[in-house]
Short mmCIF file of C-alpha atoms in Angstrom, two decimals:
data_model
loop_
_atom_site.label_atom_id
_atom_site.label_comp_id
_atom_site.label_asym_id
_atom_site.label_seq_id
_atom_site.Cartn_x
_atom_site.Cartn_y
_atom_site.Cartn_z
CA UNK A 746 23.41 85.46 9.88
CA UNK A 747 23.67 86.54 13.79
CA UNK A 748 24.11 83.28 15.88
CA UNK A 749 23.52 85.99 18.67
CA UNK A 750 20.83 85.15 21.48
CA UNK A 751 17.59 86.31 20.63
CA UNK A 752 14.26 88.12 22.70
CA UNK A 753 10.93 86.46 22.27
CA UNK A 754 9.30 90.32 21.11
CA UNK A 755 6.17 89.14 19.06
CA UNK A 756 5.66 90.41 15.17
CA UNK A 757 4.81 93.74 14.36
CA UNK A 758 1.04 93.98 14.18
CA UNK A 759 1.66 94.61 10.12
CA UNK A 760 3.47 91.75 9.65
CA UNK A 761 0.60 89.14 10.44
CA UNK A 762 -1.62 91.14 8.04
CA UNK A 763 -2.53 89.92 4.33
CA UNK A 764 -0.07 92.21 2.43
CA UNK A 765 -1.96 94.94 -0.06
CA UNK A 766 -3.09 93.60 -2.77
CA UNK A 767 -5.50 94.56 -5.75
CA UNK A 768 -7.64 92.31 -9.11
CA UNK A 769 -5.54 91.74 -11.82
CA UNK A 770 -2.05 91.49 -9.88
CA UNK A 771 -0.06 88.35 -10.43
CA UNK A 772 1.39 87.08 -6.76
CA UNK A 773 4.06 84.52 -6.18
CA UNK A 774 3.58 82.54 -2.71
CA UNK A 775 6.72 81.22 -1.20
CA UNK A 776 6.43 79.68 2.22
CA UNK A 777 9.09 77.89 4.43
CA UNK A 778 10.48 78.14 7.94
CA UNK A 779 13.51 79.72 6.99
CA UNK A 780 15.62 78.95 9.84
CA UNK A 781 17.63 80.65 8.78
CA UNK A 782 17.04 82.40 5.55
CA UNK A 783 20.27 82.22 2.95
CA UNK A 784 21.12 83.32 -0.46
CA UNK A 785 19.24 80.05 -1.92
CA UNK A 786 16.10 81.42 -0.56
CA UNK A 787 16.39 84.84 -2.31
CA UNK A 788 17.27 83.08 -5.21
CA UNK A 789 14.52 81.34 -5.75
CA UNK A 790 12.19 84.14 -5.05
CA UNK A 791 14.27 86.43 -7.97
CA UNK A 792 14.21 83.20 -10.12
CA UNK A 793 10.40 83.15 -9.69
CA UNK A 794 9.73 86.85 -10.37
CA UNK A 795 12.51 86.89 -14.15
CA UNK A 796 10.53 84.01 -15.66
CA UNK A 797 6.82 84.20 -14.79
CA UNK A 798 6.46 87.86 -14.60
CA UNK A 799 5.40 88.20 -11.10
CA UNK A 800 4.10 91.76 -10.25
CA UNK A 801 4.92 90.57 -6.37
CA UNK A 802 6.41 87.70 -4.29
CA UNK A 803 5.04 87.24 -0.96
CA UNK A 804 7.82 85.31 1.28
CA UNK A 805 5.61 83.59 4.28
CA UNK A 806 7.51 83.24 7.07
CA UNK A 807 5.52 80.29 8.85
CA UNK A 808 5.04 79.84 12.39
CA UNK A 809 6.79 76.72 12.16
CA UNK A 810 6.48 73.82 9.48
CA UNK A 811 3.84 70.66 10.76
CA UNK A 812 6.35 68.17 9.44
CA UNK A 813 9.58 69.42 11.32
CA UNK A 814 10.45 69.04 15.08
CA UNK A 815 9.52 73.06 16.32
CA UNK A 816 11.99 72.71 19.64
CA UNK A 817 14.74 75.71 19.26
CA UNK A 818 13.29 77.32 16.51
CA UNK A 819 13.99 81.06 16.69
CA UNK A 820 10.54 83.28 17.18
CA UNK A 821 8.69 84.44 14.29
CA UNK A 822 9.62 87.78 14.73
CA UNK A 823 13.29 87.34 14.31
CA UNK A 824 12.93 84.84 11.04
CA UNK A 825 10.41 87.60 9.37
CA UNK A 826 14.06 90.51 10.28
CA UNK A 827 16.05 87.61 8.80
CA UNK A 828 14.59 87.52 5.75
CA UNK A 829 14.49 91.11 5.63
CA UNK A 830 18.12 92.04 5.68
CA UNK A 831 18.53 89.64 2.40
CA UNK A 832 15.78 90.73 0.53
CA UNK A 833 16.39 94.27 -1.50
CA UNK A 834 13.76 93.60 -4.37
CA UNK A 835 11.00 96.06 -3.48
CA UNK A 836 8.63 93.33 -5.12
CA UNK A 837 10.18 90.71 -2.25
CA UNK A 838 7.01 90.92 0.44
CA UNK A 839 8.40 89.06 3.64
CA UNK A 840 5.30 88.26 5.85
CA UNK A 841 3.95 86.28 8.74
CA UNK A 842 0.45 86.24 7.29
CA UNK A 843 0.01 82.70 8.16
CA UNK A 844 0.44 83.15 11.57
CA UNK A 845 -2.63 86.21 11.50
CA UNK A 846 -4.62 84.08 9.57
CA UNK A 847 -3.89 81.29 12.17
CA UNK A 848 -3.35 78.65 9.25
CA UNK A 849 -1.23 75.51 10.38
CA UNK A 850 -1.33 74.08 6.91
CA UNK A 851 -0.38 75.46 3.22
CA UNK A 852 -4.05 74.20 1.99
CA UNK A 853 -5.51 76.31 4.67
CA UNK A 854 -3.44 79.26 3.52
CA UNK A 855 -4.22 78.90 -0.04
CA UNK A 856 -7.98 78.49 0.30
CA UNK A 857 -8.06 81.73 2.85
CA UNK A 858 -6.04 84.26 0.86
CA UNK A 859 -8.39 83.14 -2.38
CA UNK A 860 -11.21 84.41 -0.30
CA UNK A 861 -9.59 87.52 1.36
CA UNK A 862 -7.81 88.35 -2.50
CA UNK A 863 -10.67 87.70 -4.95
CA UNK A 864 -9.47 88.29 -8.28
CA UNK A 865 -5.34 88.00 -7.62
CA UNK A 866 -3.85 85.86 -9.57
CA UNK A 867 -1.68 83.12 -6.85
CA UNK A 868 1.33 81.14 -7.89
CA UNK A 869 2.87 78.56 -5.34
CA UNK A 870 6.23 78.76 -5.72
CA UNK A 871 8.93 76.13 -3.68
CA UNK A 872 12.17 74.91 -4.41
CA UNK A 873 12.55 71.23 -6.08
CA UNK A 874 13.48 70.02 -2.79
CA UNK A 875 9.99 70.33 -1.55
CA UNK A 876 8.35 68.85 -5.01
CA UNK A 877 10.48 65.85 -3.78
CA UNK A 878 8.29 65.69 -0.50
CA UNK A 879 5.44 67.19 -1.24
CA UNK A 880 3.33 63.74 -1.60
CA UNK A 881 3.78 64.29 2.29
CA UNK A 882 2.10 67.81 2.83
CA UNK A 883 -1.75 67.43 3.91
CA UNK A 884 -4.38 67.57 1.48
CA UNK A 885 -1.29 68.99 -1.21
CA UNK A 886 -4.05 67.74 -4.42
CA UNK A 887 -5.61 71.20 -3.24
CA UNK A 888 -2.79 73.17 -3.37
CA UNK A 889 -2.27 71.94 -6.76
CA UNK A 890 -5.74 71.97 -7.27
CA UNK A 891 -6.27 76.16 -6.15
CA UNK A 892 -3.90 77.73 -7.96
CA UNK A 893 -0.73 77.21 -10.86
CA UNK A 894 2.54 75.94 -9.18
CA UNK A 895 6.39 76.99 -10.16
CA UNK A 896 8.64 75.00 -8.85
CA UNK A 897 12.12 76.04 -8.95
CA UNK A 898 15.39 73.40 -9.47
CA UNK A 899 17.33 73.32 -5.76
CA UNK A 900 21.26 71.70 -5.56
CA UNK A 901 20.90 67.74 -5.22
CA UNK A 902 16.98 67.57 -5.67
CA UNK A 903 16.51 67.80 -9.53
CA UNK A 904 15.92 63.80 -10.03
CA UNK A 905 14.07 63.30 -6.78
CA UNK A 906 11.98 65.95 -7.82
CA UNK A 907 11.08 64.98 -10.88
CA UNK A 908 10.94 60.97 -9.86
CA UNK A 909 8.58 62.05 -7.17
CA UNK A 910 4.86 60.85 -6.52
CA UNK A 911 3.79 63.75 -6.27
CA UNK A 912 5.07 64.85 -9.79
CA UNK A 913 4.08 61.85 -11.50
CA UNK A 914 0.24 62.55 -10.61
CA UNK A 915 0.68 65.87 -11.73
CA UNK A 916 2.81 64.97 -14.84
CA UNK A 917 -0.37 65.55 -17.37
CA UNK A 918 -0.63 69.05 -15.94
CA UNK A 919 2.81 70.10 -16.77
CA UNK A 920 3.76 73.31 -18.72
CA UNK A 921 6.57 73.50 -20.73
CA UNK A 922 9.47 75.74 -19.17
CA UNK A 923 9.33 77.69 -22.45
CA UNK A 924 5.85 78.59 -21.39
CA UNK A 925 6.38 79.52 -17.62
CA UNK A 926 5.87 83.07 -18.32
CA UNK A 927 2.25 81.99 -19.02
CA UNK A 928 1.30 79.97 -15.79
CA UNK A 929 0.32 82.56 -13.63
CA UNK A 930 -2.90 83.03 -15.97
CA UNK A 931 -3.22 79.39 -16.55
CA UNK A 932 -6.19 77.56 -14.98
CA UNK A 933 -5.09 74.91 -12.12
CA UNK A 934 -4.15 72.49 -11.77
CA UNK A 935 -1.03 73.53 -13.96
CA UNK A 936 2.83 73.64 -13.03
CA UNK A 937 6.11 74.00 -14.35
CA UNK A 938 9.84 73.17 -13.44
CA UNK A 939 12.26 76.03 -13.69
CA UNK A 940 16.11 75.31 -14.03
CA UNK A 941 18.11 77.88 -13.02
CA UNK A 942 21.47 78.46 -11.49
CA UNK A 943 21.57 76.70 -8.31
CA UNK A 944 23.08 78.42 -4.69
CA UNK A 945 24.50 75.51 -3.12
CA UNK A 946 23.38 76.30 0.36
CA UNK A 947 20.53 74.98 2.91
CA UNK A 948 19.27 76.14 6.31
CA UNK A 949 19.62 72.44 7.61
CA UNK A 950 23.41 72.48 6.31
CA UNK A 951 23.91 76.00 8.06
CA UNK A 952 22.28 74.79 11.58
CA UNK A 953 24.76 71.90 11.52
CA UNK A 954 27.75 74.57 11.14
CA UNK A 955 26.66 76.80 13.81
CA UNK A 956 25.72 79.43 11.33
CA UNK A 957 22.04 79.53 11.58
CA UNK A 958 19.61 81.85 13.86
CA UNK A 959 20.34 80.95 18.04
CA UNK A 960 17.24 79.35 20.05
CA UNK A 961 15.32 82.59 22.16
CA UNK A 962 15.89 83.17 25.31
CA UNK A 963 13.94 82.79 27.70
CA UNK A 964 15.39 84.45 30.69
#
């Protein structure tokens, strides 16, 4: 991860497009700021693709998260490269889709790409570490509501996950880990929790060391 200086150049044209898609295809979602992007990240996203039998995941690279203080956080264009130079699954999609579709919120993401993509079959995917928090996200009951969920156990946030408010409304709609492989056909509301070997790194950890993407410049 470059802590070099970095330009403002906006994303590729391509890059703020919906990513080719066709009926039938199963399609992870996995969203986040990643500032920066780490081995954790791609983890999750390989994790997601072994046990439910993705055919794709699509990494959205957002503009910036609602809930998080936006001041130094490096342009779109050079999170979207980030992501790109960990990523060597050819079924890893890294995308700033959300920005083209001019979404500022998850639910508004979800309920666009089910009109743009009839007949794809969505998973949300996020680590446990947003489960814990996701009581918080704004109108998340249609998240969970549009489409199955898999989320996937992150270091330190197994308990809080599972403890969490948002988990205990959902706890009736929960799918056996055995059965993950079958929640991208399921009908929502319907989620699962995945444990898996856990990286033991964070982009919030990596900012505090100095190892994370620089602000832009703007000179």
């Amino acid at each position: 991860m470059s802590t070099a200086r970095l330009s403002v150049d906006p994303p590729a044209p391509a890059d703020l497009k919906v990513p080719p898609a066709f009926a039938g295809m199963t399609i992870g979602l996995f969203g986040g700021s990643f500032n920066p992007p780490h081995a954790g990240h791609v983890h999750v996203a390989e994790v997601a693709l072994a046990r439910l039998g993705l055919d794709r995941i699509w990494i959205m690279v957002t503009p910036g998260n609602p809930l998080k203080d936006h001041n130094g956080l490096p342009p779109l264009s050079a999170r979207i490269a980030a992501v790109r130079r960990l990523a060597h699954d050819s079924r890893i999609v890294v995308t700033g889709l959300e920005a083209g579709l001019g979404s500022v919120y998850s639910w508004q993401t979800v309920a666009r790409l089910a009109r743009s993509a009839p007949g794809v079959r969505f998973v949300w995917i996020m680590g446990a570490d947003n489960l814990a928090t996701f009581h918080h996200w704004q109108h998340w009951r249609r998240i969970a509501s549009a489409m199955p969920m898999a989320v996937i156990d992150r270091p330190g946030s197994t308990q809080l996950a599972k403890a969490s408010p948002a988990a205990a409304a959902l706890a009736r709609y929960r799918v056996p880990e055995t059965e993950a492989g079958l929640l991208p056909r399921l009908a929502p509301p319907a989620w699962t929790f995945i444990h898996a070997a856990r990286v033991p790194l964070s982009s919030t950890q990596l900012r505090r060391q100095g190892l994370g993407l620089a602000a832009p410049s703007r000179t």
